[in-house]
Amino acid sequence: MLAITRLDLLLSGLAVRRTDGTWLEKNDWFAYLSGRAGRTNFVLRGLPPGDYDRLQFNIGVPPDLNHAAPAKLEERHPLNPMVNGMHWNWQGGYVFLALEGRFTPLASATAGSQNQSASGFSWHLATDRLLMNVEVPVTLALSGERAADRRTTLRVALELAQVFDGIILDDETSSTHSRPEDRLADKLRQRVEQAFLPGQRADTAGPVEKLVTPLTAQSGPVVGTPYRFTMSAAFPKPALPRDNPLTMEGVALGRRLFNDPLLSRGGKQSCASCHQMQAGTVDAGKAFSVGVDGQPGKRNAMPLYNLAWKSEFFWDGRAKSLRQQALMPIQDELEMHETLANVVGKLKAAGGAESYHEVFAWAFGSSDITAERVGLALEQFLLTLTSHDAKFDRVMRREALFTAEEQRGFELFHTEHDPRRGLFGADCFHCHGGPLFQNVAFANNGLDHEPRDLGRYLATGREGDRGKFAVPSLRNVELTAPYMHDGRFATLEEAVFHYVRGVRHSPTLDPNLAKHPPGGVRLPPEDVRALVAFLRTLTEESLRPGARNVALAPSP
Amino acid sequence: MKAPALTTDQRIARVWALFTVLALLLWLRNQVRGAESEVTVAIEPRFRGEPLVFDQLTCTNAAR
């Protein structure tokens, strides 16, 4: 049996053909589609009246863009790696199509075993050689009526049986990363090109779905002094909230609130109690933080670096914005256990040299203290916690060199584990790729056969999300022990070793892990040490405990 | 030889003429844009004609 868990595509080079045989092309057009996220529509604007009979597009991006730095793209551009999660830094270029899932090997299925062990497949079509071209017959008649009166939807089927038919999924066919001489990639390319079929007739009554979510309008003029947000030139542009522009005053207020125990019941704890700036922004050494009532929490305190490049927060992604996220631990009975009304009341009553009334006025233009403004200020502060100057960054800028062991770790990290093709890497980059060493997805990384904590499932209710958790950034990972959502691994060595011997199969295990040999990637001890050495190069020196600037660690 | 200076009325007439041409161009542009269409292309993932359901084991390995 097989199940598909991911279907993502990058499209470019759109053209439609008039019935007279001439083509209308849009070369600067791009789209990112994600089947799982339900992002399967795109909008063609500016089509002149006429009859059209063919639709053409590429799957993938042309070579000039494939080899350009994606960091300059606007934050909502379909090719921005933060939007699509399909850019292979250091491997070069984009993944054009990602098709992943699970399957039961035929031998296991035919044996009729009750306990069939599922494996994973991961097909990533990429590189200039595999730029795919799709042409689909369509019937599209556009009259010259006012555009506002027309809502035309053109349906195209992507028939995946065309891709899978005749391919027996096994160790040989479970993985491709489009390396040269990979015949599976070539075969898949042809099949994908032929898998697009005309859908139902053009529908003129359906709703139009825009690809790009309209930006939230800024609520008014910026109050205060604009804050200079700093980041690495290699990072993609983040989608900072336009209705909450960063200002010096807003960030300062957020920092003060972050460190203020008034936000908790009894004034016992601040956010900083469990996210200690001098300890990697986590609760040093604790698997579960203890709340104001002496009760342990349910999950490990997450690091707070580079949250500007996240769109869902907490291990299960239940918060859709930082302003929302920031207010939740305040109200959580296992954490700060306070009501927002009480917090507002305490802030209003607080004295000091600069009262909160004054500071809120500097940040927001009036002295009103509200829970919403508390969330906005905390959001501003959290967004400034960036980290982008580790040894790794200096090596990339050619200002430093890896040791031989670190270099070995770097190569292992960015190499697939595909013994049949002679590749014995650690395959880390699939989930912790790019300059941020993270992705925006949720994954089951094989901690348990039966997850005790259902993770993402608790937020979405989707069966396929059982046991999945946010993929954290590995920047500063050396400082953020213990590891995993439940802090089960005390050291970095233990965490790495999990992927070598400890991966446990379950129905939602990530396909990129499920395709590995049972247990994991089976690296020798010296390679585990090399990986750990490389991971330590992701630590920003100024954030180490005892470093002079640690208290000011956020963007200078 | 120097061109004779324009009278005030002539200047006003020239400005009006310029405005009229610009307005005409704007109107033409809007007409063309108004006639342009917005088409949504829906790529619908399917498996044997049925809508694809993610995570669901629906078909046999080696599909045939």
Coordinates of C-alpha atoms in Angstrom, one line a residue:
Chain A
M1 CA 0.0 0.0 0.0
L2 CA 1.1 3.6 -0.4
A3 CA 0.0 6.9 1.0
I4 CA 1.0 10.3 -0.2
T5 CA 2.0 12.8 2.5
R6 CA 3.5 15.7 0.5
L7 CA 3.0 17.1 -2.9
D8 CA 4.6 20.5 -3.5
L9 CA 5.4 22.1 -6.8
L10 CA 7.1 25.3 -8.1
L11 CA 5.7 26.6 -11.4
S12 CA 7.0 29.2 -13.7
G13 CA 6.9 30.3 -17.4
L14 CA 3.2 30.4 -17.9
A15 CA 1.7 30.6 -21.4
V16 CA -1.7 30.2 -23.0
R17 CA -2.3 29.6 -26.6
R18 CA -4.9 31.4 -28.7
T19 CA -6.9 29.3 -31.1
D20 CA -5.0 31.0 -33.9
G21 CA -1.9 29.2 -32.7
T22 CA -0.2 32.3 -31.2
W23 CA 1.0 32.1 -27.6
L24 CA 0.6 34.7 -24.8
E25 CA 3.5 34.3 -22.4
K26 CA 4.2 35.5 -18.9
N27 CA 7.8 34.9 -18.2
D28 CA 7.9 36.6 -14.9
W29 CA 5.2 34.5 -13.5
F30 CA 5.7 32.0 -10.6
A31 CA 3.5 30.0 -8.3
Y32 CA 4.0 27.7 -5.4
L33 CA 1.5 24.9 -4.9
S34 CA 1.1 22.6 -1.9
G35 CA -1.4 19.9 -2.1
R36 CA -1.4 19.2 1.6
A37 CA -2.0 22.8 2.5
G38 CA -4.8 23.0 0.0
R39 CA -2.8 25.7 -1.9
T40 CA -3.6 24.3 -5.4
N41 CA -5.0 27.4 -7.2
F42 CA -3.3 30.3 -8.9
V43 CA -4.8 33.3 -10.6
L44 CA -4.0 34.5 -14.1
R45 CA -4.6 38.2 -14.4
G46 CA -4.7 40.4 -17.5
L47 CA -5.9 37.9 -20.0
P48 CA -7.3 39.7 -23.0
P49 CA -10.6 38.6 -24.5
G50 CA -10.4 35.6 -26.9
D51 CA -10.5 31.9 -27.3
Y52 CA -7.7 29.8 -25.8
D53 CA -7.0 26.1 -26.3
R54 CA -3.8 25.3 -24.5
L55 CA -2.2 26.0 -21.2
Q56 CA 1.6 25.6 -20.7
F57 CA 3.9 26.0 -17.7
N58 CA 7.1 24.7 -16.3
I59 CA 7.5 22.7 -13.1
G60 CA 10.6 24.3 -11.7
V61 CA 12.4 27.5 -12.3
P62 CA 14.6 28.5 -15.1
P63 CA 18.4 28.2 -14.6
D64 CA 19.2 31.9 -14.0
L65 CA 16.8 32.0 -11.1
N66 CA 17.6 28.5 -9.9
H67 CA 21.2 29.6 -9.3
A68 CA 20.4 33.1 -8.0
A69 CA 20.4 33.9 -4.3
P70 CA 16.8 33.7 -3.1
A71 CA 17.4 36.0 -0.1
K72 CA 16.5 39.1 -2.1
L73 CA 13.0 38.0 -3.0
E74 CA 10.0 39.8 -1.4
E75 CA 8.7 38.0 1.7
R76 CA 5.5 36.7 0.0
H77 CA 7.1 35.9 -3.4
P78 CA 6.3 32.2 -4.4
L79 CA 10.1 31.6 -4.7
N80 CA 11.0 33.0 -1.3
P81 CA 12.2 29.9 0.6
M82 CA 10.1 30.9 3.6
V83 CA 7.0 30.6 1.4
N84 CA 7.8 27.4 -0.3
G85 CA 10.4 25.6 1.9
M86 CA 11.9 24.1 -1.3
H87 CA 15.3 25.7 -1.6
W88 CA 18.4 23.6 -1.1
N89 CA 21.2 25.9 0.0
W90 CA 24.6 24.4 -0.4
Q91 CA 23.0 21.7 -2.6
G92 CA 22.2 24.3 -5.1
G93 CA 18.9 25.6 -6.4
Y94 CA 15.3 24.7 -5.8
V95 CA 13.4 21.5 -5.5
F96 CA 11.0 21.7 -8.4
L97 CA 8.6 19.0 -7.2
A98 CA 8.5 17.2 -3.9
L99 CA 6.4 14.0 -3.7
E100 CA 6.7 12.1 -0.5
G101 CA 4.8 9.4 1.3
R102 CA 4.8 5.9 2.9
F103 CA 4.5 2.5 1.4
T104 CA 4.5 -1.1 2.4
P105 CA 7.1 -3.1 0.5
L106 CA 5.6 -5.7 -1.7
A107 CA 7.4 -8.6 0.0
S108 CA 6.0 -7.6 3.3
A109 CA 2.5 -7.1 1.8
T110 CA 2.4 -10.4 0.0
A111 CA 3.5 -12.2 3.1
G112 CA 0.3 -11.1 4.6
S113 CA 1.9 -10.0 7.8
Q114 CA -0.3 -8.3 10.2
N115 CA 2.5 -6.1 11.2
Q116 CA 3.6 -4.8 7.9
S117 CA 6.4 -2.4 8.3
A118 CA 5.9 0.8 6.3
S119 CA 8.8 2.4 4.6
G120 CA 9.0 5.9 3.2
F121 CA 9.6 7.3 -0.3
S122 CA 11.0 10.8 -1.0
W123 CA 11.1 12.0 -4.6
H124 CA 12.7 15.4 -5.0
L125 CA 13.0 16.5 -8.7
A126 CA 15.4 19.3 -9.1
T127 CA 18.4 20.6 -11.1
D128 CA 18.2 22.4 -14.5
R129 CA 18.3 19.1 -16.3
L130 CA 14.9 18.2 -14.8
L131 CA 13.0 21.4 -15.5
M132 CA 9.6 20.0 -16.6
N133 CA 7.3 21.4 -19.3
V134 CA 3.6 20.8 -19.1
E135 CA 1.1 21.4 -21.9
V136 CA -2.6 20.8 -21.3
P137 CA -5.5 21.2 -23.7
V138 CA -8.0 23.6 -22.3
T139 CA -11.2 25.2 -23.5
L140 CA -11.3 28.8 -22.4
A141 CA -13.5 31.5 -24.1
L142 CA -13.1 35.0 -22.6
S143 CA -15.6 37.6 -23.8
G144 CA -15.0 41.3 -23.5
E145 CA -17.5 41.8 -20.6
R146 CA -16.4 43.7 -17.5
A147 CA -13.9 41.7 -15.6
A148 CA -15.7 42.2 -12.3
D149 CA -18.6 40.3 -13.6
R150 CA -16.6 37.2 -14.5
R151 CA -15.1 34.6 -12.2
T152 CA -13.7 31.9 -14.4
T153 CA -12.0 28.8 -13.0
L154 CA -10.0 26.5 -15.2
R155 CA -9.6 23.1 -13.8
V156 CA -6.6 20.9 -14.5
A157 CA -6.3 17.4 -13.1
L158 CA -2.9 16.1 -11.8
E159 CA -3.4 12.4 -12.1
L160 CA -0.8 10.8 -9.8
A161 CA -1.6 7.3 -10.8
Q162 CA 0.2 8.2 -14.1
V163 CA 3.3 8.9 -12.0
F164 CA 3.1 5.7 -9.9
D165 CA 1.8 3.2 -12.3
G166 CA 4.4 0.5 -13.1
I167 CA 6.8 1.7 -10.4
I168 CA 7.3 -0.9 -7.7
L169 CA 8.3 1.0 -4.6
D170 CA 11.2 -0.6 -2.9
D171 CA 14.7 0.3 -1.7
E172 CA 15.7 1.1 -5.2
T173 CA 12.9 3.4 -6.0
S174 CA 12.1 5.0 -2.6
S175 CA 14.4 8.0 -3.1
T176 CA 15.7 10.4 -5.6
H177 CA 17.3 13.7 -5.2
S178 CA 17.9 14.1 -8.9
R179 CA 21.6 13.6 -8.9
P180 CA 23.2 13.0 -12.3
E181 CA 22.8 9.5 -13.8
D182 CA 19.7 9.0 -11.6
R183 CA 17.3 7.1 -14.0
L184 CA 14.5 7.2 -11.6
A185 CA 14.5 11.0 -11.7
D186 CA 14.4 11.0 -15.5
K187 CA 11.6 8.5 -15.5
L188 CA 9.6 10.6 -13.0
R189 CA 10.1 13.7 -15.0
Q190 CA 8.5 12.2 -18.0
R191 CA 5.6 10.8 -16.0
V192 CA 4.9 14.1 -14.2
E193 CA 4.9 16.0 -17.5
Q194 CA 2.2 13.6 -18.8
A195 CA 0.2 13.5 -15.6
F196 CA -1.6 16.8 -16.1
L197 CA -4.9 16.3 -17.8
P198 CA -7.8 18.6 -18.8
G199 CA -10.2 18.8 -15.9
Q200 CA -13.9 19.7 -16.0
R201 CA -15.0 22.5 -18.3
A202 CA -14.2 26.0 -17.4
D203 CA -16.5 27.0 -14.6
T204 CA -17.7 30.6 -14.7
A205 CA -19.6 30.5 -11.4
G206 CA -17.0 29.4 -8.9
P207 CA -15.3 31.6 -6.4
V208 CA -11.9 33.1 -7.2
E209 CA -9.2 32.2 -4.8
K210 CA -6.3 34.5 -4.7
L211 CA -2.9 32.9 -4.3
V212 CA -1.6 35.7 -2.2
T213 CA -3.3 36.5 1.0
P214 CA -4.1 40.2 1.1
L215 CA -1.8 42.0 3.5
T216 CA -3.2 43.4 6.7
A217 CA -3.5 47.1 6.3
Q218 CA -1.4 49.1 8.7
S219 CA -3.7 50.5 11.2
G220 CA -2.3 54.0 11.2
P221 CA 0.9 56.0 11.1
V222 CA 3.9 54.5 12.8
V223 CA 4.3 55.7 16.3
G224 CA 7.9 56.0 17.6
T225 CA 11.3 55.5 16.2
P226 CA 11.6 52.8 13.5
Y227 CA 13.7 49.8 14.7
R228 CA 16.5 48.6 12.5
F229 CA 15.9 44.9 12.1
T230 CA 19.1 43.1 11.3
M231 CA 19.5 39.7 9.7
S232 CA 22.0 37.8 7.6
A233 CA 22.2 38.6 3.9
A234 CA 21.8 34.9 3.3
F235 CA 18.4 34.7 5.1
P236 CA 15.2 35.0 3.1
K237 CA 13.2 38.1 3.7
P238 CA 10.8 37.5 6.7
A239 CA 7.2 38.4 6.6
L240 CA 7.2 40.9 9.5
P241 CA 3.7 42.0 10.6
R242 CA 2.8 45.1 8.7
D243 CA 0.2 46.1 11.3
N244 CA 2.8 46.0 14.1
P245 CA 5.9 47.8 12.7
L246 CA 9.0 47.4 14.9
T247 CA 9.9 50.6 16.8
M248 CA 12.6 51.2 19.4
E249 CA 9.9 52.1 21.9
G250 CA 7.7 49.0 21.1
V251 CA 10.7 46.7 21.3
A252 CA 11.9 48.2 24.6
L253 CA 8.4 47.8 26.0
G254 CA 8.3 44.2 24.9
R255 CA 11.6 43.6 26.5
R256 CA 10.5 45.1 29.8
L257 CA 7.3 43.0 29.7
F258 CA 9.2 39.9 28.9
N259 CA 11.3 40.4 32.0
D260 CA 8.5 41.5 34.3
P261 CA 7.1 39.0 36.9
L262 CA 3.9 41.1 37.1
L263 CA 2.7 39.0 34.1
S264 CA 2.4 36.0 36.4
R265 CA 0.1 35.1 39.3
G266 CA 1.7 36.2 42.5
G267 CA 4.5 38.0 40.6
K268 CA 6.7 35.0 40.8
Q269 CA 7.8 34.5 37.2
S270 CA 8.4 36.4 34.0
C271 CA 8.7 35.0 30.5
A272 CA 12.5 35.2 31.0
S273 CA 12.2 32.8 33.9
C274 CA 11.9 29.9 31.4
H275 CA 13.5 31.6 28.4
Q276 CA 16.8 32.7 29.9
M277 CA 18.7 35.0 27.6
Q278 CA 22.0 33.9 29.2
A279 CA 21.1 30.2 28.6
G280 CA 20.1 29.9 25.0
T281 CA 16.6 31.4 25.6
V282 CA 15.5 28.1 27.1
D283 CA 15.1 26.9 30.7
A284 CA 18.6 25.7 31.2
G285 CA 18.9 21.9 31.6
K286 CA 15.2 21.4 32.4
A287 CA 13.0 19.0 30.3
F288 CA 9.9 20.7 31.7
S289 CA 9.8 24.1 33.3
V290 CA 8.0 24.5 36.6
G291 CA 5.2 27.0 36.7
V292 CA 4.1 29.5 39.4
D293 CA 2.1 26.8 41.2
G294 CA 5.0 24.4 41.3
Q295 CA 3.6 22.2 38.6
P296 CA 5.7 21.1 35.6
G297 CA 4.7 22.0 32.1
K298 CA 3.9 19.5 29.4
R299 CA 6.6 20.3 26.9
N300 CA 10.2 21.6 26.7
A301 CA 10.6 25.4 26.6
M302 CA 11.4 26.2 23.0
P303 CA 14.3 28.5 21.9
L304 CA 13.3 31.9 20.8
Y305 CA 15.8 32.7 18.1
N306 CA 14.8 33.7 14.6
L307 CA 11.0 33.5 15.2
A308 CA 10.6 36.1 12.5
W309 CA 10.9 33.2 10.1
K310 CA 8.2 31.1 11.7
S311 CA 4.5 31.4 11.0
E312 CA 3.1 29.0 13.6
F313 CA 4.3 28.8 17.2
F314 CA 4.6 26.2 20.0
W315 CA 5.7 22.7 19.3
D316 CA 2.2 21.9 17.8
G317 CA 1.8 25.2 15.9
R318 CA -1.4 26.1 17.7
A319 CA -0.6 29.8 17.7
K320 CA -0.8 31.5 14.4
S321 CA 1.0 34.7 15.4
L322 CA 3.6 35.8 18.0
R323 CA 1.2 38.2 19.5
Q324 CA -1.2 35.4 20.1
Q325 CA 1.5 33.0 21.3
A326 CA 2.9 35.5 23.7
L327 CA -0.3 35.8 25.7
M328 CA -0.9 32.0 26.0
P329 CA 1.8 31.1 28.6
I330 CA 0.5 33.9 30.8
Q331 CA -2.9 32.3 31.0
D332 CA -1.7 28.6 31.1
E333 CA -2.3 27.2 34.5
L334 CA 0.9 25.2 34.3
E335 CA 2.9 28.2 33.6
M336 CA 2.2 31.8 34.7
H337 CA -1.4 31.1 35.6
E338 CA -2.7 34.6 35.4
T339 CA -5.7 36.3 33.7
L340 CA -5.1 39.0 31.1
A341 CA -7.4 41.3 33.0
N342 CA -5.3 40.9 36.1
V343 CA -2.1 41.5 34.1
V344 CA -3.6 44.7 32.7
G345 CA -4.7 45.8 36.2
K346 CA -1.2 45.2 37.6
L347 CA 0.5 47.1 34.8
K348 CA -1.8 50.0 35.3
A349 CA -1.1 50.1 39.0
A350 CA 2.7 49.6 38.7
G351 CA 4.8 52.6 39.7
G352 CA 8.5 53.2 39.0
A353 CA 10.5 55.9 37.3
E354 CA 8.8 55.2 34.0
S355 CA 5.2 54.0 34.5
Y356 CA 3.7 51.6 32.1
H357 CA 1.3 54.3 31.1
E358 CA 4.2 56.4 29.9
V359 CA 5.9 53.5 28.1
F360 CA 2.8 52.3 26.4
A361 CA 2.2 55.9 25.2
W362 CA 5.7 56.0 23.7
A363 CA 5.1 52.7 22.0
F364 CA 1.5 53.1 20.8
G365 CA 0.7 56.8 20.9
S366 CA -1.7 56.7 23.9
S367 CA -1.4 55.5 27.4
D368 CA -4.1 52.8 27.2
I369 CA -2.8 49.5 28.6
T370 CA -4.6 46.6 27.0
A371 CA -3.9 42.9 26.7
E372 CA -3.8 43.3 22.9
R373 CA -1.0 45.9 23.3
V374 CA 0.9 43.6 25.7
G375 CA 0.8 40.9 22.9
L376 CA 1.9 43.4 20.3
A377 CA 4.8 44.7 22.3
L378 CA 6.0 41.2 23.2
E379 CA 5.7 40.3 19.5
Q380 CA 7.9 43.2 18.6
F381 CA 10.6 42.2 21.1
L382 CA 10.5 38.5 20.2
L383 CA 10.9 39.3 16.5
T384 CA 14.2 41.0 17.2
L385 CA 15.8 37.9 18.7
T386 CA 17.8 37.1 15.6
S387 CA 20.9 34.9 15.4
H388 CA 23.1 34.9 12.3
D389 CA 26.7 35.2 13.3
A390 CA 28.1 31.8 14.2
K391 CA 31.3 30.3 13.0
F392 CA 29.3 28.6 10.3
D393 CA 28.4 32.0 8.9
R394 CA 31.9 33.2 9.0
V395 CA 33.0 30.1 7.1
M396 CA 30.4 30.8 4.5
R397 CA 31.7 34.3 4.2
R398 CA 35.2 32.9 3.9
E399 CA 36.3 34.6 7.0
A400 CA 37.1 31.4 8.9
L401 CA 37.7 27.7 8.2
F402 CA 36.1 24.6 9.5
T403 CA 38.4 22.0 11.2
A404 CA 38.6 18.7 9.4
E405 CA 36.1 17.2 11.8
E406 CA 33.6 20.1 11.3
Q407 CA 34.0 19.9 7.6
R408 CA 33.2 16.2 7.7
G409 CA 30.1 17.0 9.8
F410 CA 29.0 19.7 7.4
E411 CA 29.2 17.2 4.5
L412 CA 27.4 14.5 6.4
F413 CA 24.7 17.0 7.4
H414 CA 24.0 18.0 3.7
T415 CA 24.3 14.6 2.1
E416 CA 21.5 12.1 1.6
H417 CA 21.6 8.6 3.1
D418 CA 21.1 6.4 0.1
P419 CA 23.4 3.4 0.3
R420 CA 22.2 2.0 -3.1
R421 CA 23.6 5.1 -4.7
G422 CA 26.7 5.1 -2.6
L423 CA 25.6 8.0 -0.4
F424 CA 26.1 7.6 3.3
G425 CA 25.3 11.0 4.6
A426 CA 23.2 11.9 7.7
D427 CA 20.4 13.4 5.6
C428 CA 19.8 16.2 8.2
F429 CA 19.2 18.9 5.6
H430 CA 15.8 17.7 4.5
C431 CA 14.3 19.0 7.7
H432 CA 16.9 21.4 9.0
G433 CA 18.0 22.9 5.7
G434 CA 18.8 26.4 4.5
P435 CA 20.6 29.2 6.3
L436 CA 18.1 29.0 9.2
F437 CA 18.6 25.3 9.7
Q438 CA 14.9 24.7 10.1
N439 CA 11.8 24.4 8.1
V440 CA 8.3 25.5 8.6
A441 CA 6.8 22.1 8.6
F442 CA 5.8 19.6 11.4
A443 CA 7.3 16.2 11.4
N444 CA 7.3 12.9 13.3
N445 CA 11.0 12.2 13.9
G446 CA 10.5 8.7 15.2
L447 CA 10.8 9.2 18.9
D448 CA 8.1 6.6 19.8
H449 CA 6.1 3.8 18.2
E450 CA 3.0 5.1 20.0
P451 CA 3.5 8.8 20.8
R452 CA 2.4 9.7 24.3
D453 CA 2.0 13.4 23.2
L454 CA 0.0 13.6 20.0
G455 CA 1.6 17.0 19.1
R456 CA 0.3 18.6 16.0
Y457 CA -2.8 16.4 16.0
L458 CA -4.0 18.2 19.1
A459 CA -4.0 21.4 17.0
T460 CA -5.4 20.2 13.7
G461 CA -7.3 17.0 14.5
R462 CA -5.9 15.4 11.4
E463 CA -4.9 11.7 11.8
G464 CA -1.9 12.3 9.7
D465 CA -0.5 14.8 12.2
R466 CA -0.3 12.3 15.1
G467 CA 3.1 12.6 16.8
K468 CA 4.3 15.5 14.7
F469 CA 6.1 18.5 16.2
A470 CA 7.6 21.7 14.9
V471 CA 11.0 21.4 13.3
P472 CA 13.2 23.7 15.4
S473 CA 16.1 25.6 14.1
L474 CA 19.5 24.1 14.9
R475 CA 21.1 27.5 15.3
N476 CA 22.6 27.7 18.8
V477 CA 21.4 24.1 19.4
E478 CA 24.5 23.5 21.5
L479 CA 23.0 26.0 24.1
T480 CA 19.4 24.7 24.2
A481 CA 19.7 21.3 25.9
P482 CA 17.8 19.2 26.7
Y483 CA 16.4 18.2 23.3
M484 CA 13.1 17.2 21.7
H485 CA 9.6 18.4 22.7
D486 CA 9.8 16.4 25.9
G487 CA 13.5 17.1 26.6
R488 CA 14.3 13.4 26.6
F489 CA 17.8 13.8 25.3
A490 CA 20.2 15.5 27.7
T491 CA 23.1 16.0 25.3
L492 CA 23.6 16.9 21.7
E493 CA 25.4 13.5 21.2
E494 CA 22.3 11.7 22.4
A495 CA 20.1 13.7 20.1
V496 CA 22.2 13.0 17.1
F497 CA 22.5 9.3 18.0
H498 CA 18.7 9.1 18.0
Y499 CA 18.9 9.5 14.2
V500 CA 21.6 6.9 14.0
R501 CA 20.0 4.0 15.9
G502 CA 16.9 5.2 17.7
V503 CA 14.3 6.0 15.0
R504 CA 11.1 4.1 15.6
H505 CA 8.5 3.5 12.9
S506 CA 4.9 4.6 13.2
P507 CA 2.3 5.5 10.6
T508 CA 3.2 9.2 10.6
L509 CA 7.0 8.8 10.6
D510 CA 8.4 11.4 8.3
P511 CA 9.1 9.7 4.9
N512 CA 12.6 11.1 4.8
L513 CA 13.3 9.1 7.9
A514 CA 11.2 6.1 7.1
K515 CA 13.2 5.4 3.9
H516 CA 16.4 4.9 6.0
P517 CA 17.4 1.5 7.3
P518 CA 15.6 0.3 10.5
G519 CA 16.8 2.5 13.4
G520 CA 18.4 5.2 11.4
V521 CA 21.4 6.1 9.3
R522 CA 23.9 3.8 11.0
L523 CA 26.8 6.2 11.1
P524 CA 30.0 5.2 12.8
P525 CA 30.9 6.9 16.1
E526 CA 33.5 9.2 14.4
D527 CA 30.8 10.5 12.1
V528 CA 28.5 11.2 15.0
R529 CA 31.3 13.2 16.6
A530 CA 31.8 15.0 13.4
L531 CA 28.1 16.0 13.2
V532 CA 28.2 17.2 16.7
A533 CA 31.3 19.3 16.0
F534 CA 29.6 20.8 13.0
L535 CA 26.4 21.6 15.0
R536 CA 28.6 23.4 17.5
T537 CA 29.7 25.8 14.7
L538 CA 26.1 27.0 14.6
T539 CA 26.5 28.7 18.0
E540 CA 26.7 32.4 18.1
E541 CA 29.6 33.3 20.4
S542 CA 27.9 36.3 21.8
L543 CA 25.1 34.2 23.1
R544 CA 27.2 31.8 25.1
P545 CA 26.7 31.9 28.9
G546 CA 29.1 34.5 30.3
A547 CA 29.5 36.3 27.0
R548 CA 29.6 40.1 27.5
N549 CA 26.7 41.0 25.3
V550 CA 24.5 38.1 26.2
A551 CA 21.8 40.3 27.8
L552 CA 21.6 42.4 24.7
A553 CA 21.7 39.4 22.4
P554 CA 18.8 40.6 20.2
S555 CA 19.7 42.4 17.1
P556 CA 22.2 45.2 17.9
Chain B
M1 CA 13.3 84.7 -36.2
K2 CA 11.6 84.6 -32.8
A3 CA 8.2 82.8 -32.5
P4 CA 5.5 85.2 -31.4
A5 CA 4.6 84.8 -27.7
L6 CA 1.4 82.9 -26.9
T7 CA -1.5 84.7 -25.6
T8 CA -3.1 83.6 -22.3
D9 CA -6.0 82.1 -24.2
Q10 CA -3.7 80.1 -26.4
R11 CA -1.8 78.8 -23.3
I12 CA -5.1 77.7 -21.7
A13 CA -6.2 76.0 -24.9
R14 CA -2.9 74.1 -25.1
V15 CA -3.2 72.9 -21.5
W16 CA -6.8 71.8 -22.2
A17 CA -5.7 70.0 -25.3
L18 CA -3.0 68.2 -23.3
F19 CA -5.5 67.2 -20.6
T20 CA -7.9 66.0 -23.2
V21 CA -5.3 63.7 -24.8
L22 CA -4.2 62.4 -21.4
A23 CA -7.8 61.7 -20.4
L24 CA -8.4 59.9 -23.7
L25 CA -5.3 57.7 -23.1
L26 CA -6.4 56.9 -19.6
W27 CA -9.9 56.0 -20.8
L28 CA -8.5 53.8 -23.5
R29 CA -6.2 52.1 -21.0
N30 CA -9.1 51.4 -18.7
Q31 CA -11.2 50.1 -21.5
V32 CA -8.4 47.6 -22.4
R33 CA -8.0 46.6 -18.7
G34 CA -11.7 46.3 -18.2
A35 CA -11.8 43.8 -21.0
E36 CA -9.0 41.7 -19.5
S37 CA -10.0 38.7 -17.5
E38 CA -9.0 37.1 -14.3
V39 CA -8.9 33.3 -14.5
T40 CA -8.2 31.0 -11.6
V41 CA -6.4 27.8 -12.6
A42 CA -7.2 25.0 -10.1
I43 CA -4.6 22.1 -10.2
E44 CA -6.6 19.2 -8.7
P45 CA -4.4 16.3 -7.5
R46 CA -6.2 13.0 -8.1
F47 CA -5.5 9.3 -7.9
R48 CA -7.4 7.3 -10.5
G49 CA -9.9 10.1 -10.9
E50 CA -10.7 10.5 -7.3
P51 CA -9.5 13.5 -5.3
L52 CA -6.2 12.8 -3.6
V53 CA -6.6 12.3 0.2
F54 CA -3.3 12.9 2.0
D55 CA -2.0 10.4 4.5
Q56 CA -4.7 7.9 3.5
L57 CA -3.5 4.4 2.4
T58 CA -5.7 4.1 -0.7
C59 CA -3.9 2.2 -3.4
T60 CA -1.6 -0.8 -3.9
N61 CA 2.1 -0.5 -4.2
A62 CA 3.0 -0.8 -7.9
A63 CA -0.4 0.5 -8.6
R64 CA -1.4 -1.9 -11.4

